[in-house]
PDB file of C-alpha atoms in Angstrom:
ATOM      1  CA  UNK R   1      21.010  87.779 -34.580  1.00 42.00           C
ATOM      2  CA  UNK R   2      22.862  89.896 -31.953  1.00 46.00           C
ATOM      3  CA  UNK R   3      24.894  88.235 -29.232  1.00 51.00           C
ATOM      4  CA  UNK R   4      23.365  88.146 -25.789  1.00 55.00           C
ATOM      5  CA  UNK R   5      25.302  87.990 -22.599  1.00 67.00           C
ATOM      6  CA  UNK R   6      24.010  86.673 -19.234  1.00 79.00           C
ATOM      7  CA  UNK R   7      25.888  85.828 -15.984  1.00 89.00           C
ATOM      8  CA  UNK R   8      24.290  83.914 -13.130  1.00 91.00           C
ATOM      9  CA  UNK R   9      25.919  83.520  -9.712  1.00 95.00           C
ATOM     10  CA  UNK R  10      25.821  79.904  -8.499  1.00 96.00           C
ATOM     11  CA  UNK R  11      27.083  77.848  -5.569  1.00 96.00           C
ATOM     12  CA  UNK R  12      28.428  74.339  -5.317  1.00 95.00           C
ATOM     13  CA  UNK R  13      24.937  73.224  -4.295  1.00 96.00           C
ATOM     14  CA  UNK R  14      23.332  74.665  -7.457  1.00 97.00           C
ATOM     15  CA  UNK R  15      26.137  73.994  -9.992  1.00 97.00           C
ATOM     16  CA  UNK R  16      24.986  70.691 -11.497  1.00 97.00           C
ATOM     17  CA  UNK R  17      21.351  71.707 -11.455  1.00 97.00           C
ATOM     18  CA  UNK R  18      22.281  74.791 -13.509  1.00 97.00           C
ATOM     19  CA  UNK R  19      24.512  72.767 -15.882  1.00 97.00           C
ATOM     20  CA  UNK R  20      21.602  70.336 -16.529  1.00 97.00           C
ATOM     21  CA  UNK R  21      19.242  73.233 -17.078  1.00 96.00           C
ATOM     22  CA  UNK R  22      21.421  74.746 -19.745  1.00 96.00           C
ATOM     23  CA  UNK R  23      22.164  71.486 -21.432  1.00 97.00           C
ATOM     24  CA  UNK R  24      18.454  70.586 -21.575  1.00 97.00           C
ATOM     25  CA  UNK R  25      17.835  73.936 -23.155  1.00 97.00           C
ATOM     26  CA  UNK R  26      20.326  73.153 -25.986  1.00 97.00           C
ATOM     27  CA  UNK R  27      23.370  75.018 -24.678  1.00 96.00           C
ATOM     28  CA  UNK R  28      26.911  73.604 -24.988  1.00 96.00           C
ATOM     29  CA  UNK R  29      29.950  74.147 -22.762  1.00 97.00           C
ATOM     30  CA  UNK R  30      32.460  76.356 -24.578  1.00 96.00           C
ATOM     31  CA  UNK R  31      35.061  76.380 -21.795  1.00 96.00           C
ATOM     32  CA  UNK R  32      35.781  77.358 -18.237  1.00 97.00           C
ATOM     33  CA  UNK R  33      37.802  80.172 -16.801  1.00 96.00           C
ATOM     34  CA  UNK R  34      39.534  80.394 -13.424  1.00 95.00           C
ATOM     35  CA  UNK R  35      40.236  83.906 -11.965  1.00 93.00           C
ATOM     36  CA  UNK R  36      42.482  84.320  -8.965  1.00 90.00           C
ATOM     37  CA  UNK R  37      40.546  86.591  -6.569  1.00 91.00           C
ATOM     38  CA  UNK R  38      42.749  86.661  -3.459  1.00 89.00           C
ATOM     39  CA  UNK R  39      44.774  84.333  -1.180  1.00 88.00           C
ATOM     40  CA  UNK R  40      41.701  82.164  -0.302  1.00 92.00           C
ATOM     41  CA  UNK R  41      39.318  82.218  -3.320  1.00 94.00           C
ATOM     42  CA  UNK R  42      38.968  81.916  -7.042  1.00 94.00           C
ATOM     43  CA  UNK R  43      36.072  82.566  -9.344  1.00 95.00           C
ATOM     44  CA  UNK R  44      35.204  79.612 -11.598  1.00 97.00           C
ATOM     45  CA  UNK R  45      33.306  80.723 -14.718  1.00 97.00           C
ATOM     46  CA  UNK R  46      31.423  78.219 -16.813  1.00 97.00           C
ATOM     47  CA  UNK R  47      30.873  79.555 -20.383  1.00 97.00           C
ATOM     48  CA  UNK R  48      27.940  78.199 -22.464  1.00 96.00           C
ATOM     49  CA  UNK R  49      26.658  79.084 -25.896  1.00 95.00           C
ATOM     50  CA  UNK R  50      23.594  78.577 -28.081  1.00 94.00           C
ATOM     51  CA  UNK R  51      22.647  80.421 -31.236  1.00 92.00           C
ATOM     52  CA  UNK R  52      25.158  83.274 -30.471  1.00 85.00           C
ATOM     53  CA  UNK R  53      23.794  83.600 -26.917  1.00 89.00           C
ATOM     54  CA  UNK R  54      26.538  83.402 -24.306  1.00 92.00           C
ATOM     55  CA  UNK R  55      25.575  82.349 -20.783  1.00 93.00           C
ATOM     56  CA  UNK R  56      28.082  82.287 -17.981  1.00 96.00           C
ATOM     57  CA  UNK R  57      27.797  80.743 -14.554  1.00 97.00           C
ATOM     58  CA  UNK R  58      30.056  82.227 -11.848  1.00 97.00           C
ATOM     59  CA  UNK R  59      31.001  80.328  -8.749  1.00 97.00           C
ATOM     60  CA  UNK R  60      33.231  81.694  -5.959  1.00 97.00           C
ATOM     61  CA  UNK R  61      35.401  78.701  -4.873  1.00 96.00           C
ATOM     62  CA  UNK R  62      37.610  78.532  -1.777  1.00 95.00           C
ATOM     63  CA  UNK R  63      41.110  77.261  -2.798  1.00 92.00           C
ATOM     64  CA  UNK R  64      41.359  75.085   0.335  1.00 92.00           C
ATOM     65  CA  UNK R  65      38.236  73.073  -0.790  1.00 95.00           C
ATOM     66  CA  UNK R  66      37.856  70.728  -3.723  1.00 96.00           C
ATOM     67  CA  UNK R  67      35.550  72.044  -6.460  1.00 96.00           C
ATOM     68  CA  UNK R  68      32.954  69.703  -7.773  1.00 97.00           C
ATOM     69  CA  UNK R  69      33.761  68.354 -11.254  1.00 97.00           C
ATOM     70  CA  UNK R  70      31.149  68.595 -14.013  1.00 97.00           C
ATOM     71  CA  UNK R  71      32.873  66.087 -16.172  1.00 96.00           C
ATOM     72  CA  UNK R  72      30.299  63.480 -15.161  1.00 96.00           C
ATOM     73  CA  UNK R  73      27.678  65.714 -16.841  1.00 96.00           C
ATOM     74  CA  UNK R  74      29.829  67.230 -19.627  1.00 96.00           C
ATOM     75  CA  UNK R  75      32.634  64.747 -20.385  1.00 95.00           C
ATOM     76  CA  UNK R  76      34.756  67.295 -22.226  1.00 93.00           C
ATOM     77  CA  UNK R  77      35.053  69.439 -19.058  1.00 95.00           C
ATOM     78  CA  UNK R  78      37.734  66.983 -17.828  1.00 93.00           C
ATOM     79  CA  UNK R  79      40.299  68.740 -20.033  1.00 92.00           C
ATOM     80  CA  UNK R  80      39.776  72.283 -18.805  1.00 94.00           C
ATOM     81  CA  UNK R  81      39.292  71.093 -15.130  1.00 96.00           C
ATOM     82  CA  UNK R  82      42.703  69.307 -15.338  1.00 91.00           C
ATOM     83  CA  UNK R  83      44.248  72.472 -16.947  1.00 90.00           C
ATOM     84  CA  UNK R  84      42.908  74.577 -14.004  1.00 92.00           C
ATOM     85  CA  UNK R  85      44.362  72.020 -11.559  1.00 90.00           C
ATOM     86  CA  UNK R  86      47.747  72.433 -13.342  1.00 83.00           C
ATOM     87  CA  UNK R  87      47.736  76.152 -13.670  1.00 85.00           C
ATOM     88  CA  UNK R  88      46.010  77.336 -10.488  1.00 87.00           C
ATOM     89  CA  UNK R  89      46.489  74.428  -8.059  1.00 85.00           C
ATOM     90  CA  UNK R  90      42.690  74.013  -7.469  1.00 90.00           C
ATOM     91  CA  UNK R  91      41.488  70.453  -7.127  1.00 91.00           C
ATOM     92  CA  UNK R  92      38.302  69.013  -8.619  1.00 95.00           C
ATOM     93  CA  UNK R  93      36.492  66.164  -6.974  1.00 95.00           C
ATOM     94  CA  UNK R  94      34.946  63.448  -9.163  1.00 94.00           C
ATOM     95  CA  UNK R  95      36.963  64.060 -12.357  1.00 92.00           C
ATOM     96  CA  UNK R  96      36.230  61.281 -14.813  1.00 89.00           C
ATOM     97  CA  UNK R  97      39.881  61.440 -15.937  1.00 78.00           C
ATOM     98  CA  UNK R  98      42.272  62.989 -13.422  1.00 76.00           C
ATOM     99  CA  UNK R  99      45.793  63.712 -14.469  1.00 68.00           C
ATOM    100  CA  UNK R 100      46.665  64.766 -10.894  1.00 72.00           C
ATOM    101  CA  UNK R 101      48.349  68.118 -11.902  1.00 66.00           C
ATOM    102  CA  UNK R 102      50.362  66.561 -14.741  1.00 61.00           C
ATOM    103  CA  UNK R 103      48.252  67.163 -17.803  1.00 63.00           C
ATOM    104  CA  UNK R 104      50.474  69.982 -18.984  1.00 60.00           C
ATOM    105  CA  UNK R 105      53.057  70.341 -16.272  1.00 59.00           C
ATOM    106  CA  UNK R 106      56.167  68.125 -15.691  1.00 58.00           C
ATOM    107  CA  UNK R 107      56.821  66.588 -12.351  1.00 62.00           C
ATOM    108  CA  UNK R 108      59.678  69.050 -11.490  1.00 57.00           C
ATOM    109  CA  UNK R 109      57.382  72.060 -11.690  1.00 55.00           C
ATOM    110  CA  UNK R 110      56.888  73.212  -8.138  1.00 51.00           C
ATOM    111  CA  UNK R 111      54.504  76.136  -8.523  1.00 54.00           C
ATOM    112  CA  UNK R 112      51.224  76.795 -10.213  1.00 56.00           C
ATOM    113  CA  UNK R 113      52.088  79.208 -12.996  1.00 53.00           C
ATOM    114  CA  UNK R 114      48.882  81.340 -13.050  1.00 55.00           C
ATOM    115  CA  UNK R 115      48.127  81.427  -9.351  1.00 54.00           C
ATOM    116  CA  UNK R 116      49.156  84.888  -7.980  1.00 58.00           C
ATOM    117  CA  UNK R 117      48.697  83.654  -4.408  1.00 53.00           C
ATOM    118  CA  UNK R 118      50.334  80.460  -3.162  1.00 50.00           C
ATOM    119  CA  UNK R 119      48.420  77.481  -1.906  1.00 46.00           C
ATOM    120  CA  UNK R 120      49.756  75.483   0.959  1.00 50.00           C
ATOM    121  CA  UNK R 121      48.341  71.967   1.042  1.00 48.00           C
ATOM    122  CA  UNK R 122      48.111  70.019   4.319  1.00 49.00           C
ATOM    123  CA  UNK R 123      49.465  66.482   4.206  1.00 52.00           C
ATOM    124  CA  UNK R 124      46.641  64.025   4.877  1.00 45.00           C
TER     125      UNK R 124
END
């Protein structure tokens, strides 16, 4: 069977609905990818597979806003979401296990290694 590739643009409002649709259809989460777009935005790509079919969901995410976690739907997503927090400085809201930017990084690391553009956080 030949591999099939499909990418669907989604929003925060449609994210979990699309995740449930794919899981109900028998797809499984392979991983997620974060792509630094500019100073204000990243793309979050959710990669699913079933029978050599690859399906990707793409969501443009403002860096200044928390992204919704999908770990309540796909538990294993907590690992890659924590990794994205460490490497890109993006925060996920609702993570089932949140390592607060210290899954891979030590406390003395002051920058996000894979983020080309800096993120300035406002103190609450």
